[in-house]
């Protein structure tokens, strides 16, 4: 009997280790032999801690230590599901015992995350048991470097880190570069807020990354590898270090790999908290120990003079490398049979925001946004109305409802003004203010700008100033046009990808939600009631049950009490929103400013 | 402080010059110092500059570029409120404001008695449980008013 307990970050936070401890004592008490496997993230973060019991293959969610003795009794001793611990859509629907039958997992197809949640990342034997390092063996013993490269090229594996540049083409560049010494670099900076797929691969399945990098090194003739990991991911660093050590011991990394004369070593470099260091040239500068300033290209990384210390290098994203062993082992045909013509394979998304089931989902490309949000994600939280979905993080854009049936792949996302990015997918409902969201992303990029080039340094802070004005009720006629104009100039003038994509969230929200900008500026009103400083605050007397919390909350003394009524004195009200937040039954209303016109 | 460039730089050291090696471990050295002192004390940086033969101005300009490094002592408890996208959409600013009010701190500030430092972070990769904060190494997810009280309580101890 085996219990596979998710020990990803989210499940750990909700108490996975307590559950494990209880399993141990419970198993001891009843004298059952139970193997506990601590796996990486299993995906359904919202419902953690999650675990699977094998071989019965029963999936449990929100497992509390109290439930463990039931699970041991019913499932481990009796082979039957323990109903109360199973997944169900809501409390009226039938519980679902099998993981593969749960709506969240049903439409998923796992390539990059194939082992995540199945194996213990700290034990190389687990990886070997699920067929790990088979691809490397196949490549070294029966394929030439060119064979490997051609297979990846034919599979049209597009970079999963953002822009979707074909990995095969990139590999060819680096292979063709003169020079004996070459590097393979894995980009695990994952600075994009709201994305955590690279983390879960590094933490939950580090060997598939190492195997992918080794295959790349073999194909392009590299000897040294780097994994650049952001310092906020200490567990990733720990598991990767362990994996490297184990692989070296078995002769899968280091000198004479698998008895051939292929040599490849991997070192880890920890980032130090700068978003721009995910950009390829800035990452190189950071590896060299310099400030993470982007450099002018050419030379590209794959050319002499481009990589760290000038050695030609190949840089790919973590998820990209994790797909490589599958392509080499099963052939490009398998990979091409999944996804769309121009975007084959799968993509991992971090589905978050106002959806019911948040977490990591891996889906074939070409699936629609609606399928991801409604079928996998279970729809909008609290049955609110969908407003937009943001993809691509700070470089991406907001996609409105009319494109819900859009196929999710590199090209169609770009066609609506957004992009794949690293795979963050944030769902927004009617309570999200689009101007506020634009301001949020811009303040992120503005504070992360390295400051080397003026369009990005000065331009983004100008745009941010305008957005701040608009959201605080100081917006003026012409602000929207100023934003558009500035945005276009920054896109054209910035040195690196950070600056040239920074205006995207603003430009797409203006494109699709212009009326919300206009409301903020002309009517001084925020329909989502997010921006304080806007609207007219009143108390609806028919709803108010006289608890007085709004009066307590208002530090400006604007809430006045009459004999049996509260009302807001507009002369004192600063629109700080404190009363609105305090009222337990939403009796405080925020309304549009009324425009009275004088009849002549 | 014990810093050995050859060990830290790893396998790649085989093809680098002494100078490149020393420069290449600079960020790692900062991390090591900060791990020890909780911030980067001026004296330690001076010693490092000597040891690695990198001018002090260069040492400082590199250290200040990265967000991870601090130049003043920090609190015993470090509270980081995530203000990443997922957390923002699910109300991170409320959490942040409440903690700011409670301790009378702004982001990046430390209480005078060095008991706590308040910070924000871009994302801690636990977005499924947004809004999220960390107290030292512990992650607190799905924060509501009750959990804020718990955080405050944990810091006050
Ligand atoms: C500002 C900025 C930040 C980036 N951050 C990351 C990152 O965190 N992770 C990543 O894989 N790629 C990031 N990229 C993209 C990389 O520069 C590079 O294109 C990518 O790692 C290449 O890998 P791929 O071809 O496998 O996608 C970033 C780009 C820019 C402009
Ligand atoms: S675009 Fe921004 S981040 Fe990129 S080089 Fe210019 S200032 Fe730096
Ligand atoms: S919005 Fe602020 S100032 Fe106005 S009544 Fe409410 S609490 Fe008072
Ligand atoms: S956005 Fe807060 S944990 Fe990711």
mmCIF file with all atom_site columns, N, CA and C and ligand atoms in Angstrom, chain A residues 158-167 170 187-192 198 275-281 283 297 315-318 320-321 395 422 496-499 501, ligand 1:
data_model
loop_
_atom_site.group_PDB
_atom_site.id
_atom_site.type_symbol
_atom_site.label_atom_id
_atom_site.label_alt_id
_atom_site.label_comp_id
_atom_site.label_asym_id
_atom_site.label_entity_id
_atom_site.label_seq_id
_atom_site.pdbx_PDB_ins_code
_atom_site.Cartn_x
_atom_site.Cartn_y
_atom_site.Cartn_z
_atom_site.occupancy
_atom_site.B_iso_or_equiv
_atom_site.pdbx_formal_charge
_atom_site.auth_seq_id
_atom_site.auth_comp_id
_atom_site.auth_asym_id
_atom_site.auth_atom_id
_atom_site.pdbx_PDB_model_num
ATOM   1   N N   . UNK A 1 158 ? 8.150  24.635 -29.244 1.00 0.00 ? 158 UNK A N   1
ATOM   2   C CA  . UNK A 1 158 ? 8.331  26.079 -29.127 1.00 0.00 ? 158 UNK A CA  1
ATOM   3   C C   . UNK A 1 158 ? 8.588  26.445 -27.665 1.00 0.00 ? 158 UNK A C   1
ATOM   4   N N   . UNK A 1 159 ? 9.471  27.403 -27.448 1.00 0.00 ? 159 UNK A N   1
ATOM   5   C CA  . UNK A 1 159 ? 9.905  27.762 -26.107 1.00 0.00 ? 159 UNK A CA  1
ATOM   6   C C   . UNK A 1 159 ? 8.735  28.081 -25.191 1.00 0.00 ? 159 UNK A C   1
ATOM   7   N N   . UNK A 1 160 ? 8.714  27.437 -24.026 1.00 0.00 ? 160 UNK A N   1
ATOM   8   C CA  . UNK A 1 160 ? 7.590  27.629 -23.120 1.00 0.00 ? 160 UNK A CA  1
ATOM   9   C C   . UNK A 1 160 ? 7.786  28.816 -22.181 1.00 0.00 ? 160 UNK A C   1
ATOM   10  N N   . UNK A 1 161 ? 8.897  29.561 -22.346 1.00 0.00 ? 161 UNK A N   1
ATOM   11  C CA  . UNK A 1 161 ? 9.189  30.643 -21.418 1.00 0.00 ? 161 UNK A CA  1
ATOM   12  C C   . UNK A 1 161 ? 8.570  31.974 -21.804 1.00 0.00 ? 161 UNK A C   1
ATOM   13  N N   . UNK A 1 162 ? 7.966  32.061 -22.963 1.00 0.00 ? 162 UNK A N   1
ATOM   14  C CA  . UNK A 1 162 ? 7.375  33.348 -23.309 1.00 0.00 ? 162 UNK A CA  1
ATOM   15  C C   . UNK A 1 162 ? 7.040  33.485 -24.778 1.00 0.00 ? 162 UNK A C   1
ATOM   16  N N   . UNK A 1 163 ? 8.056  33.761 -25.576 1.00 0.00 ? 163 UNK A N   1
ATOM   17  C CA  . UNK A 1 163 ? 7.777  34.163 -26.948 1.00 0.00 ? 163 UNK A CA  1
ATOM   18  C C   . UNK A 1 163 ? 7.497  32.989 -27.877 1.00 0.00 ? 163 UNK A C   1
ATOM   19  N N   . UNK A 1 164 ? 7.856  31.787 -27.479 1.00 0.00 ? 164 UNK A N   1
ATOM   20  C CA  . UNK A 1 164 ? 7.535  30.627 -28.303 1.00 0.00 ? 164 UNK A CA  1
ATOM   21  C C   . UNK A 1 164 ? 8.457  30.428 -29.485 1.00 0.00 ? 164 UNK A C   1
ATOM   22  N N   . UNK A 1 165 ? 9.706  30.812 -29.343 1.00 0.00 ? 165 UNK A N   1
ATOM   23  C CA  . UNK A 1 165 ? 10.672 30.593 -30.422 1.00 0.00 ? 165 UNK A CA  1
ATOM   24  C C   . UNK A 1 165 ? 11.028 29.103 -30.484 1.00 0.00 ? 165 UNK A C   1
ATOM   25  N N   . UNK A 1 166 ? 11.034 28.499 -31.693 1.00 0.00 ? 166 UNK A N   1
ATOM   26  C CA  . UNK A 1 166 ? 11.281 27.050 -31.781 1.00 0.00 ? 166 UNK A CA  1
ATOM   27  C C   . UNK A 1 166 ? 12.630 26.647 -31.185 1.00 0.00 ? 166 UNK A C   1
ATOM   28  N N   . UNK A 1 167 ? 12.597 25.684 -30.273 1.00 0.00 ? 167 UNK A N   1
ATOM   29  C CA  . UNK A 1 167 ? 13.817 25.265 -29.590 1.00 0.00 ? 167 UNK A CA  1
ATOM   30  C C   . UNK A 1 167 ? 14.817 24.668 -30.584 1.00 0.00 ? 167 UNK A C   1
ATOM   31  N N   . UNK A 1 170 ? 16.824 27.280 -32.251 1.00 0.00 ? 170 UNK A N   1
ATOM   32  C CA  . UNK A 1 170 ? 17.773 27.880 -31.318 1.00 0.00 ? 170 UNK A CA  1
ATOM   33  C C   . UNK A 1 170 ? 18.972 26.949 -31.119 1.00 0.00 ? 170 UNK A C   1
ATOM   34  N N   . UNK A 1 187 ? 16.492 28.485 -17.681 1.00 0.00 ? 187 UNK A N   1
ATOM   35  C CA  . UNK A 1 187 ? 15.990 29.715 -17.073 1.00 0.00 ? 187 UNK A CA  1
ATOM   36  C C   . UNK A 1 187 ? 14.894 29.388 -16.056 1.00 0.00 ? 187 UNK A C   1
ATOM   37  N N   . UNK A 1 188 ? 15.268 29.359 -14.788 1.00 0.00 ? 188 UNK A N   1
ATOM   38  C CA  . UNK A 1 188 ? 14.282 29.087 -13.734 1.00 0.00 ? 188 UNK A CA  1
ATOM   39  C C   . UNK A 1 188 ? 14.061 30.327 -12.894 1.00 0.00 ? 188 UNK A C   1
ATOM   40  N N   . UNK A 1 189 ? 14.115 31.480 -13.546 1.00 0.00 ? 189 UNK A N   1
ATOM   41  C CA  . UNK A 1 189 ? 13.969 32.725 -12.789 1.00 0.00 ? 189 UNK A CA  1
ATOM   42  C C   . UNK A 1 189 ? 12.502 32.955 -12.419 1.00 0.00 ? 189 UNK A C   1
ATOM   43  N N   . UNK A 1 190 ? 11.637 32.578 -13.325 1.00 0.00 ? 190 UNK A N   1
ATOM   44  C CA  . UNK A 1 190 ? 10.187 32.660 -13.100 1.00 0.00 ? 190 UNK A CA  1
ATOM   45  C C   . UNK A 1 190 ? 9.766  33.895 -12.294 1.00 0.00 ? 190 UNK A C   1
ATOM   46  N N   . UNK A 1 191 ? 10.096 35.060 -12.843 1.00 0.00 ? 191 UNK A N   1
ATOM   47  C CA  . UNK A 1 191 ? 9.790  36.292 -12.130 1.00 0.00 ? 191 UNK A CA  1
ATOM   48  C C   . UNK A 1 191 ? 8.355  36.723 -12.287 1.00 0.00 ? 191 UNK A C   1
ATOM   49  N N   . UNK A 1 192 ? 7.668  36.098 -13.210 1.00 0.00 ? 192 UNK A N   1
ATOM   50  C CA  . UNK A 1 192 ? 6.313  36.477 -13.550 1.00 0.00 ? 192 UNK A CA  1
ATOM   51  C C   . UNK A 1 192 ? 5.366  36.194 -12.374 1.00 0.00 ? 192 UNK A C   1
ATOM   52  N N   . UNK A 1 198 ? 7.349  26.363 -13.398 1.00 0.00 ? 198 UNK A N   1
ATOM   53  C CA  . UNK A 1 198 ? 8.761  26.002 -13.405 1.00 0.00 ? 198 UNK A CA  1
ATOM   54  C C   . UNK A 1 198 ? 9.191  25.572 -12.015 1.00 0.00 ? 198 UNK A C   1
ATOM   55  N N   . UNK A 1 275 ? 13.445 40.927 -11.508 1.00 0.00 ? 275 UNK A N   1
ATOM   56  C CA  . UNK A 1 275 ? 12.610 40.363 -12.570 1.00 0.00 ? 275 UNK A CA  1
ATOM   57  C C   . UNK A 1 275 ? 13.346 40.386 -13.903 1.00 0.00 ? 275 UNK A C   1
ATOM   58  N N   . UNK A 1 276 ? 14.087 41.464 -14.139 1.00 0.00 ? 276 UNK A N   1
ATOM   59  C CA  . UNK A 1 276 ? 14.729 41.631 -15.441 1.00 0.00 ? 276 UNK A CA  1
ATOM   60  C C   . UNK A 1 276 ? 15.767 40.535 -15.683 1.00 0.00 ? 276 UNK A C   1
ATOM   61  N N   . UNK A 1 277 ? 16.249 39.875 -14.630 1.00 0.00 ? 277 UNK A N   1
ATOM   62  C CA  . UNK A 1 277 ? 17.236 38.814 -14.804 1.00 0.00 ? 277 UNK A CA  1
ATOM   63  C C   . UNK A 1 277 ? 16.681 37.588 -15.509 1.00 0.00 ? 277 UNK A C   1
ATOM   64  N N   . UNK A 1 278 ? 15.377 37.524 -15.735 1.00 0.00 ? 278 UNK A N   1
ATOM   65  C CA  . UNK A 1 278 ? 14.825 36.450 -16.559 1.00 0.00 ? 278 UNK A CA  1
ATOM   66  C C   . UNK A 1 278 ? 15.099 36.701 -18.028 1.00 0.00 ? 278 UNK A C   1
ATOM   67  N N   . UNK A 1 279 ? 15.347 37.935 -18.379 1.00 0.00 ? 279 UNK A N   1
ATOM   68  C CA  . UNK A 1 279 ? 15.669 38.291 -19.762 1.00 0.00 ? 279 UNK A CA  1
ATOM   69  C C   . UNK A 1 279 ? 17.037 37.722 -20.071 1.00 0.00 ? 279 UNK A C   1
ATOM   70  N N   . UNK A 1 280 ? 17.188 37.161 -21.288 1.00 0.00 ? 280 UNK A N   1
ATOM   71  C CA  . UNK A 1 280 ? 18.376 36.337 -21.528 1.00 0.00 ? 280 UNK A CA  1
ATOM   72  C C   . UNK A 1 280 ? 19.705 37.067 -21.310 1.00 0.00 ? 280 UNK A C   1
ATOM   73  N N   . UNK A 1 281 ? 19.863 38.264 -21.836 1.00 0.00 ? 281 UNK A N   1
ATOM   74  C CA  . UNK A 1 281 ? 21.169 38.919 -21.695 1.00 0.00 ? 281 UNK A CA  1
ATOM   75  C C   . UNK A 1 281 ? 21.409 39.399 -20.264 1.00 0.00 ? 281 UNK A C   1
ATOM   76  N N   . UNK A 1 283 ? 20.291 37.851 -17.680 1.00 0.00 ? 283 UNK A N   1
ATOM   77  C CA  . UNK A 1 283 ? 20.605 36.620 -16.958 1.00 0.00 ? 283 UNK A CA  1
ATOM   78  C C   . UNK A 1 283 ? 22.089 36.284 -17.106 1.00 0.00 ? 283 UNK A C   1
ATOM   79  N N   . UNK A 1 297 ? 21.721 43.269 -28.303 1.00 0.00 ? 297 UNK A N   1
ATOM   80  C CA  . UNK A 1 297 ? 21.961 42.132 -29.179 1.00 0.00 ? 297 UNK A CA  1
ATOM   81  C C   . UNK A 1 297 ? 21.986 42.632 -30.605 1.00 0.00 ? 297 UNK A C   1
ATOM   82  N N   . UNK A 1 315 ? 19.918 28.992 -24.235 1.00 0.00 ? 315 UNK A N   1
ATOM   83  C CA  . UNK A 1 315 ? 19.060 29.272 -23.085 1.00 0.00 ? 315 UNK A CA  1
ATOM   84  C C   . UNK A 1 315 ? 17.631 28.837 -23.394 1.00 0.00 ? 315 UNK A C   1
ATOM   85  N N   . UNK A 1 316 ? 17.076 28.019 -22.521 1.00 0.00 ? 316 UNK A N   1
ATOM   86  C CA  . UNK A 1 316 ? 15.658 27.673 -22.640 1.00 0.00 ? 316 UNK A CA  1
ATOM   87  C C   . UNK A 1 316 ? 15.018 27.715 -21.273 1.00 0.00 ? 316 UNK A C   1
ATOM   88  N N   . UNK A 1 317 ? 13.709 27.698 -21.324 1.00 0.00 ? 317 UNK A N   1
ATOM   89  C CA  . UNK A 1 317 ? 12.903 27.684 -20.112 1.00 0.00 ? 317 UNK A CA  1
ATOM   90  C C   . UNK A 1 317 ? 12.874 26.268 -19.512 1.00 0.00 ? 317 UNK A C   1
ATOM   91  N N   . UNK A 1 318 ? 12.564 26.169 -18.236 1.00 0.00 ? 318 UNK A N   1
ATOM   92  C CA  . UNK A 1 318 ? 12.526 24.880 -17.544 1.00 0.00 ? 318 UNK A CA  1
ATOM   93  C C   . UNK A 1 318 ? 11.541 23.908 -18.201 1.00 0.00 ? 318 UNK A C   1
ATOM   94  N N   . UNK A 1 320 ? 10.408 23.904 -21.172 1.00 0.00 ? 320 UNK A N   1
ATOM   95  C CA  . UNK A 1 320 ? 10.884 23.501 -22.495 1.00 0.00 ? 320 UNK A CA  1
ATOM   96  C C   . UNK A 1 320 ? 11.794 22.277 -22.376 1.00 0.00 ? 320 UNK A C   1
ATOM   97  N N   . UNK A 1 321 ? 12.780 22.359 -21.484 1.00 0.00 ? 321 UNK A N   1
ATOM   98  C CA  . UNK A 1 321 ? 13.692 21.219 -21.316 1.00 0.00 ? 321 UNK A CA  1
ATOM   99  C C   . UNK A 1 321 ? 12.946 19.978 -20.829 1.00 0.00 ? 321 UNK A C   1
ATOM   100 N N   . UNK A 1 395 ? 3.760  41.005 -19.238 1.00 0.00 ? 395 UNK A N   1
ATOM   101 C CA  . UNK A 1 395 ? 3.986  41.299 -20.650 1.00 0.00 ? 395 UNK A CA  1
ATOM   102 C C   . UNK A 1 395 ? 2.748  41.017 -21.485 1.00 0.00 ? 395 UNK A C   1
ATOM   103 N N   . UNK A 1 422 ? 4.766  33.035 -19.690 1.00 0.00 ? 422 UNK A N   1
ATOM   104 C CA  . UNK A 1 422 ? 5.208  31.814 -19.047 1.00 0.00 ? 422 UNK A CA  1
ATOM   105 C C   . UNK A 1 422 ? 4.015  30.949 -18.651 1.00 0.00 ? 422 UNK A C   1
ATOM   106 N N   . UNK A 1 496 ? 14.979 46.226 -24.058 1.00 0.00 ? 496 UNK A N   1
ATOM   107 C CA  . UNK A 1 496 ? 14.761 44.790 -23.856 1.00 0.00 ? 496 UNK A CA  1
ATOM   108 C C   . UNK A 1 496 ? 13.281 44.472 -23.762 1.00 0.00 ? 496 UNK A C   1
ATOM   109 N N   . UNK A 1 497 ? 12.993 43.199 -23.661 1.00 0.00 ? 497 UNK A N   1
ATOM   110 C CA  . UNK A 1 497 ? 11.618 42.730 -23.660 1.00 0.00 ? 497 UNK A CA  1
ATOM   111 C C   . UNK A 1 497 ? 10.787 43.247 -22.509 1.00 0.00 ? 497 UNK A C   1
ATOM   112 N N   . UNK A 1 498 ? 11.415 43.607 -21.417 1.00 0.00 ? 498 UNK A N   1
ATOM   113 C CA  . UNK A 1 498 ? 10.640 44.101 -20.280 1.00 0.00 ? 498 UNK A CA  1
ATOM   114 C C   . UNK A 1 498 ? 9.938  45.398 -20.665 1.00 0.00 ? 498 UNK A C   1
ATOM   115 N N   . UNK A 1 499 ? 10.716 46.329 -21.176 1.00 0.00 ? 499 UNK A N   1
ATOM   116 C CA  . UNK A 1 499 ? 10.136 47.609 -21.539 1.00 0.00 ? 499 UNK A CA  1
ATOM   117 C C   . UNK A 1 499 ? 9.184  47.495 -22.713 1.00 0.00 ? 499 UNK A C   1
ATOM   118 N N   . UNK A 1 501 ? 7.305  45.240 -23.636 1.00 0.00 ? 501 UNK A N   1
ATOM   119 C CA  . UNK A 1 501 ? 6.006  44.604 -23.426 1.00 0.00 ? 501 UNK A CA  1
ATOM   120 C C   . UNK A 1 501 ? 5.265  45.223 -22.241 1.00 0.00 ? 501 UNK A C   1
HETATM 121 C C1  . LIG C 2 .   ? 11.836 40.912 -18.577 1.00 0.00 ? 1   LIG C C1  1
HETATM 122 C C2  . LIG C 2 .   ? 11.844 39.495 -18.997 1.00 0.00 ? 1   LIG C C2  1
HETATM 123 C C3  . LIG C 2 .   ? 11.718 38.494 -18.055 1.00 0.00 ? 1   LIG C C3  1
HETATM 124 C C4  . LIG C 2 .   ? 11.743 37.153 -18.418 1.00 0.00 ? 1   LIG C C4  1
HETATM 125 N N1  . LIG C 2 .   ? 11.610 36.220 -17.446 1.00 0.00 ? 1   LIG C N1  1
HETATM 126 C C5  . LIG C 2 .   ? 11.675 34.913 -17.801 1.00 0.00 ? 1   LIG C C5  1
HETATM 127 C C6  . LIG C 2 .   ? 11.570 33.911 -16.816 1.00 0.00 ? 1   LIG C C6  1
HETATM 128 O O1  . LIG C 2 .   ? 11.397 34.212 -15.632 1.00 0.00 ? 1   LIG C O1  1
HETATM 129 N N2  . LIG C 2 .   ? 11.652 32.608 -17.188 1.00 0.00 ? 1   LIG C N2  1
HETATM 130 C C7  . LIG C 2 .   ? 11.833 32.247 -18.487 1.00 0.00 ? 1   LIG C C7  1
HETATM 131 O O2  . LIG C 2 .   ? 11.917 31.062 -18.773 1.00 0.00 ? 1   LIG C O2  1
HETATM 132 N N3  . LIG C 2 .   ? 11.913 33.176 -19.441 1.00 0.00 ? 1   LIG C N3  1
HETATM 133 C C8  . LIG C 2 .   ? 11.851 34.504 -19.140 1.00 0.00 ? 1   LIG C C8  1
HETATM 134 N N4  . LIG C 2 .   ? 11.969 35.442 -20.110 1.00 0.00 ? 1   LIG C N4  1
HETATM 135 C C9  . LIG C 2 .   ? 12.183 34.996 -21.507 1.00 0.00 ? 1   LIG C C9  1
HETATM 136 C C10 . LIG C 2 .   ? 13.653 34.710 -21.710 1.00 0.00 ? 1   LIG C C10 1
HETATM 137 O O3  . LIG C 2 .   ? 14.318 35.898 -22.040 1.00 0.00 ? 1   LIG C O3  1
HETATM 138 C C11 . LIG C 2 .   ? 13.911 33.706 -22.818 1.00 0.00 ? 1   LIG C C11 1
HETATM 139 O O4  . LIG C 2 .   ? 13.235 34.140 -23.953 1.00 0.00 ? 1   LIG C O4  1
HETATM 140 C C12 . LIG C 2 .   ? 13.436 32.328 -22.487 1.00 0.00 ? 1   LIG C C12 1
HETATM 141 O O5  . LIG C 2 .   ? 13.953 31.896 -21.251 1.00 0.00 ? 1   LIG C O5  1
HETATM 142 C C13 . LIG C 2 .   ? 13.859 31.399 -23.563 1.00 0.00 ? 1   LIG C C13 1
HETATM 143 O O6  . LIG C 2 .   ? 13.394 30.110 -23.304 1.00 0.00 ? 1   LIG C O6  1
HETATM 144 P P1  . LIG C 2 .   ? 12.350 29.388 -24.265 1.00 0.00 ? 1   LIG C P1  1
HETATM 145 O O7  . LIG C 2 .   ? 12.779 29.637 -25.676 1.00 0.00 ? 1   LIG C O7  1
HETATM 146 O O8  . LIG C 2 .   ? 12.465 27.959 -23.871 1.00 0.00 ? 1   LIG C O8  1
HETATM 147 O O9  . LIG C 2 .   ? 11.024 29.966 -23.986 1.00 0.00 ? 1   LIG C O9  1
HETATM 148 C C14 . LIG C 2 .   ? 11.907 36.802 -19.771 1.00 0.00 ? 1   LIG C C14 1
HETATM 149 C C15 . LIG C 2 .   ? 12.028 37.804 -20.732 1.00 0.00 ? 1   LIG C C15 1
HETATM 150 C C16 . LIG C 2 .   ? 11.993 39.129 -20.360 1.00 0.00 ? 1   LIG C C16 1
HETATM 151 C C17 . LIG C 2 .   ? 12.114 40.162 -21.420 1.00 0.00 ? 1   LIG C C17 1
#
